[in-house]
CSV table of C-alpha atoms in Angstrom, one decimal:
chain,number,residue,atom,x,y,z
A,52,UNK,CA,-8.2,4.0,17.1
A,53,UNK,CA,-9.9,6.9,15.3
A,54,UNK,CA,-8.5,9.9,14.4
A,55,UNK,CA,-9.2,13.3,12.2
A,56,UNK,CA,-7.5,13.2,8.8
A,57,UNK,CA,-7.1,16.0,6.4
A,58,UNK,CA,-6.9,19.6,7.4
A,59,UNK,CA,-9.0,22.8,7.0
A,60,UNK,CA,-6.3,25.1,5.5
A,61,UNK,CA,-7.4,25.3,2.1
A,62,UNK,CA,-4.5,23.0,0.0
A,63,UNK,CA,-6.4,20.8,-2.1
A,64,UNK,CA,-4.8,17.5,-1.4
A,65,UNK,CA,-5.2,17.8,2.3
A,66,UNK,CA,-9.0,17.2,2.8
A,67,UNK,CA,-11.6,17.5,3.6
A,68,UNK,CA,-11.3,16.7,7.4
A,69,UNK,CA,-12.8,13.4,7.7
A,70,UNK,CA,-13.1,10.4,11.1
A,71,UNK,CA,-11.0,7.8,10.4
A,72,UNK,CA,-11.3,4.4,12.2
A,73,UNK,CA,-7.5,2.4,11.9
A,74,UNK,CA,-6.9,-1.1,12.9
A,75,UNK,CA,-4.0,-1.7,15.4
A,76,UNK,CA,-1.3,-2.3,14.4
A,77,UNK,CA,3.1,-2.1,15.2
A,78,UNK,CA,4.9,1.3,14.0
A,79,UNK,CA,8.9,1.5,14.0
A,80,UNK,CA,9.9,4.3,16.0
A,81,UNK,CA,12.5,5.5,14.0
A,82,UNK,CA,12.9,6.0,9.9
A,83,UNK,CA,14.7,2.7,9.4
A,84,UNK,CA,18.9,3.2,9.0
A,85,UNK,CA,21.5,2.6,6.9
A,86,UNK,CA,22.7,0.1,9.4
A,87,UNK,CA,18.8,-1.9,9.6
A,88,UNK,CA,19.0,-1.7,5.8
A,89,UNK,CA,22.5,-2.6,5.1
A,90,UNK,CA,22.0,-6.0,7.8
A,91,UNK,CA,18.6,-7.0,5.5
A,92,UNK,CA,20.4,-6.1,2.0
A,93,UNK,CA,24.0,-7.4,2.7
A,94,UNK,CA,24.4,-8.9,-0.7
A,95,UNK,CA,22.7,-7.0,-3.1
A,96,UNK,CA,23.2,-4.4,-5.3
A,97,UNK,CA,21.4,-2.5,-2.8
A,98,UNK,CA,23.3,-2.9,0.4
A,99,UNK,CA,24.4,0.5,0.6
A,100,UNK,CA,22.1,2.7,-1.7
A,101,UNK,CA,22.2,6.4,1.0
A,102,UNK,CA,24.0,9.8,-0.5
A,103,UNK,CA,24.5,10.8,3.8
A,104,UNK,CA,27.2,7.5,4.4
A,105,UNK,CA,28.8,9.9,5.5
A,106,UNK,CA,26.4,10.4,8.2
A,107,UNK,CA,26.6,7.3,10.0
A,108,UNK,CA,25.0,4.2,10.6
A,109,UNK,CA,22.3,5.8,12.4
A,110,UNK,CA,21.3,8.0,10.6
A,111,UNK,CA,17.8,6.7,7.9
A,112,UNK,CA,18.8,5.0,5.1
A,113,UNK,CA,17.8,7.2,1.6
A,114,UNK,CA,18.3,7.1,-2.3
A,115,UNK,CA,15.8,3.7,-2.0
A,116,UNK,CA,12.9,4.1,-4.0
A,117,UNK,CA,9.5,2.2,-3.5
A,118,UNK,CA,10.4,-0.7,-5.4
A,119,UNK,CA,13.4,-1.2,-3.5
A,120,UNK,CA,12.0,-1.3,-0.2
A,121,UNK,CA,9.9,-4.1,-1.4
A,122,UNK,CA,12.8,-6.1,-1.9
A,123,UNK,CA,14.0,-5.1,1.0
A,124,UNK,CA,10.3,-5.7,3.4
A,125,UNK,CA,10.9,-9.2,1.3
A,126,UNK,CA,14.0,-10.0,2.8
A,127,UNK,CA,13.4,-9.2,6.2
A,128,UNK,CA,10.4,-10.9,6.1
A,129,UNK,CA,12.4,-14.1,5.2
A,130,UNK,CA,14.9,-13.4,8.3
A,131,UNK,CA,12.9,-12.5,10.7
A,132,UNK,CA,9.1,-14.3,9.4
A,133,UNK,CA,5.7,-14.2,10.4
A,134,UNK,CA,5.8,-10.7,11.6
A,135,UNK,CA,4.1,-9.4,8.5
A,136,UNK,CA,6.7,-6.5,8.1
A,137,UNK,CA,5.3,-4.2,5.3
A,138,UNK,CA,4.5,-0.7,4.2
A,139,UNK,CA,2.2,1.5,6.1
A,140,UNK,CA,-0.9,2.9,4.5
A,141,UNK,CA,-1.1,6.6,4.2
A,142,UNK,CA,-3.5,6.6,6.8
A,143,UNK,CA,-1.7,4.5,9.2
A,144,UNK,CA,1.1,7.0,9.4
A,145,UNK,CA,-1.2,9.8,9.5
A,146,UNK,CA,-2.8,8.3,12.5
A,147,UNK,CA,0.6,7.3,14.2
A,148,UNK,CA,2.5,10.9,13.1
A,149,UNK,CA,-0.8,13.3,14.3
A,150,UNK,CA,-0.9,11.5,18.1
A,151,UNK,CA,-3.7,12.4,18.5
A,152,UNK,CA,-3.2,16.4,17.7
A,153,UNK,CA,-5.1,17.9,14.8
A,154,UNK,CA,-2.5,21.2,13.8
A,155,UNK,CA,0.3,21.4,11.4
A,156,UNK,CA,2.4,20.0,13.8
A,157,UNK,CA,2.4,16.5,15.6
A,158,UNK,CA,3.4,17.6,19.0
A,159,UNK,CA,0.8,20.6,20.4
A,160,UNK,CA,2.7,23.9,21.4
A,161,UNK,CA,6.2,23.2,19.8
A,162,UNK,CA,8.0,24.4,17.2
A,163,UNK,CA,9.0,22.3,14.3
A,164,UNK,CA,12.9,22.7,14.6
A,165,UNK,CA,12.4,21.1,17.8
A,166,UNK,CA,10.5,18.1,16.1
A,167,UNK,CA,12.1,17.6,13.0
A,168,UNK,CA,15.4,18.4,10.3
A,169,UNK,CA,14.1,20.4,7.3
A,170,UNK,CA,15.9,23.0,5.6
A,171,UNK,CA,16.1,25.8,8.1
A,172,UNK,CA,18.1,23.6,10.7
A,173,UNK,CA,19.3,20.4,8.5
A,174,UNK,CA,22.8,22.1,6.9
A,175,UNK,CA,21.3,20.7,4.0
A,176,UNK,CA,22.1,16.3,4.5
A,177,UNK,CA,20.1,14.1,6.9
A,178,UNK,CA,20.7,13.5,10.8
A,179,UNK,CA,20.8,10.5,12.3
A,180,UNK,CA,17.5,9.3,13.9
A,181,UNK,CA,15.9,10.0,17.6
A,182,UNK,CA,17.9,13.3,18.3
A,183,UNK,CA,14.7,15.6,18.0
A,184,UNK,CA,11.3,15.4,20.0
A,185,UNK,CA,9.1,12.2,20.0
A,186,UNK,CA,5.1,12.3,19.4
A,187,UNK,CA,2.9,11.1,22.2
A,188,UNK,CA,3.2,7.6,21.2
A,189,UNK,CA,7.3,7.9,20.9
A,190,UNK,CA,8.3,8.2,17.4
A,191,UNK,CA,10.9,10.4,16.5
A,192,UNK,CA,11.2,12.2,13.2
A,193,UNK,CA,7.9,11.8,11.4
A,194,UNK,CA,8.0,15.6,10.5
A,195,UNK,CA,11.4,16.1,8.6
A,196,UNK,CA,14.6,14.2,8.4
A,197,UNK,CA,13.5,11.9,5.3
A,198,UNK,CA,10.2,11.8,3.4
A,199,UNK,CA,9.1,8.2,4.9
A,200,UNK,CA,6.9,5.9,1.2
A,201,UNK,CA,3.6,4.8,2.4
A,202,UNK,CA,2.0,1.8,0.4
A,203,UNK,CA,-0.7,3.6,-1.0
A,204,UNK,CA,-0.8,5.0,-4.3
A,205,UNK,CA,-1.3,8.9,-4.5
A,206,UNK,CA,-4.7,10.2,-5.3
A,207,UNK,CA,-5.0,13.9,-4.7
A,208,UNK,CA,-8.7,13.6,-3.9
A,209,UNK,CA,-9.2,10.0,-2.2
A,210,UNK,CA,-9.4,10.8,1.3
A,211,UNK,CA,-13.2,13.1,0.0
A,212,UNK,CA,-14.3,9.2,-0.6
A,213,UNK,CA,-12.2,6.7,1.1
A,214,UNK,CA,-13.2,3.9,3.2
A,215,UNK,CA,-14.1,5.3,6.7
A,216,UNK,CA,-11.6,2.3,8.3
A,217,UNK,CA,-8.6,1.2,6.8
A,218,UNK,CA,-8.5,2.9,4.4
A,219,UNK,CA,-5.4,1.5,1.8
A,220,UNK,CA,-6.0,3.7,-0.8
A,221,UNK,CA,-7.1,3.8,-4.8
A,222,UNK,CA,-6.5,0.5,-6.7
A,223,UNK,CA,-3.8,1.6,-9.1
A,224,UNK,CA,-2.4,4.9,-10.2
A,225,UNK,CA,1.4,6.1,-11.5
A,226,UNK,CA,2.9,7.5,-8.3
A,227,UNK,CA,2.9,6.1,-4.4
A,228,UNK,CA,2.4,8.5,-1.4
A,229,UNK,CA,5.6,9.8,0.7
A,230,UNK,CA,4.6,11.6,3.9
A,231,UNK,CA,6.9,13.9,6.4
A,232,UNK,CA,9.0,16.4,4.5
A,233,UNK,CA,12.5,16.1,4.7
A,234,UNK,CA,16.2,17.9,5.5
A,235,UNK,CA,15.6,19.9,1.6
A,236,UNK,CA,12.0,20.9,2.8
A,237,UNK,CA,10.1,24.1,4.6
A,238,UNK,CA,7.9,23.9,6.3
A,239,UNK,CA,5.5,24.7,4.3
A,240,UNK,CA,5.4,20.7,4.0
A,241,UNK,CA,7.2,19.8,6.9
A,242,UNK,CA,3.7,19.1,8.3
A,243,UNK,CA,1.4,16.0,9.6
A,244,UNK,CA,-1.2,16.6,7.1
A,245,UNK,CA,0.7,17.4,3.8
A,246,UNK,CA,0.7,15.0,1.0
A,247,UNK,CA,3.6,14.4,-2.3
A,248,UNK,CA,4.5,11.5,-4.4
A,249,UNK,CA,6.8,9.9,-6.2
A,250,UNK,CA,6.5,7.5,-9.5
A,251,UNK,CA,7.4,3.8,-6.9
A,252,UNK,CA,10.8,3.7,-8.8
A,253,UNK,CA,12.7,7.0,-8.2
A,254,UNK,CA,15.5,7.4,-6.0
A,255,UNK,CA,16.2,10.8,-3.9
A,256,UNK,CA,18.0,11.5,-1.5
A,257,UNK,CA,15.6,12.6,0.9
A,258,UNK,CA,13.4,9.3,0.3
A,259,UNK,CA,12.9,6.8,3.3
A,260,UNK,CA,11.2,4.1,5.0
A,261,UNK,CA,9.2,4.0,8.0
A,262,UNK,CA,8.1,0.1,9.1
A,263,UNK,CA,5.5,-1.5,10.4
A,264,UNK,CA,4.0,-5.1,11.4
A,265,UNK,CA,1.1,-6.7,12.3
A,266,UNK,CA,0.2,-6.9,15.9
């Protein structure tokens, strides 16, 4: 499908608005949970990385780096072969998150607190997935709870010149992009267009994963 990538709010790394075409893919309805991560990574040093373990099995896994996630995806593909599990590209993530919307939030007419967990309602911790309203594609927590790593190297100006079909990010960089905001962020970051990044080796208690696969 096609969608408008970017925003008109003046942030230098969030525009310009462009029409992007994305090929078909499947995305997990929720962020990967602690239980899902543990099932795949049992027997490794990364079996239980989360800080908020008391939150429970249905809470999103966190304190996973981009590089940790590559190990998770490799093991998952070994355990469930032929699915092509991977991180979404940044463009795929935004297409799925927006679900046809073009404003700040991914469901028109709703408040950010109705759609996700952020600093104003999170009690400064993660929460079980799928407790807030889904978007039109049935995806939960794409805004808030934990940031979601995406595949792309981060470049603030990439989308001004990126390919119009299936852009996958610049060929190199120093940080990997993450999207969606988290339990510790305010509403400025918990928006469909907001872009951020971290070094791919960093583990933070507000970064997690939502996986995709081939159709």
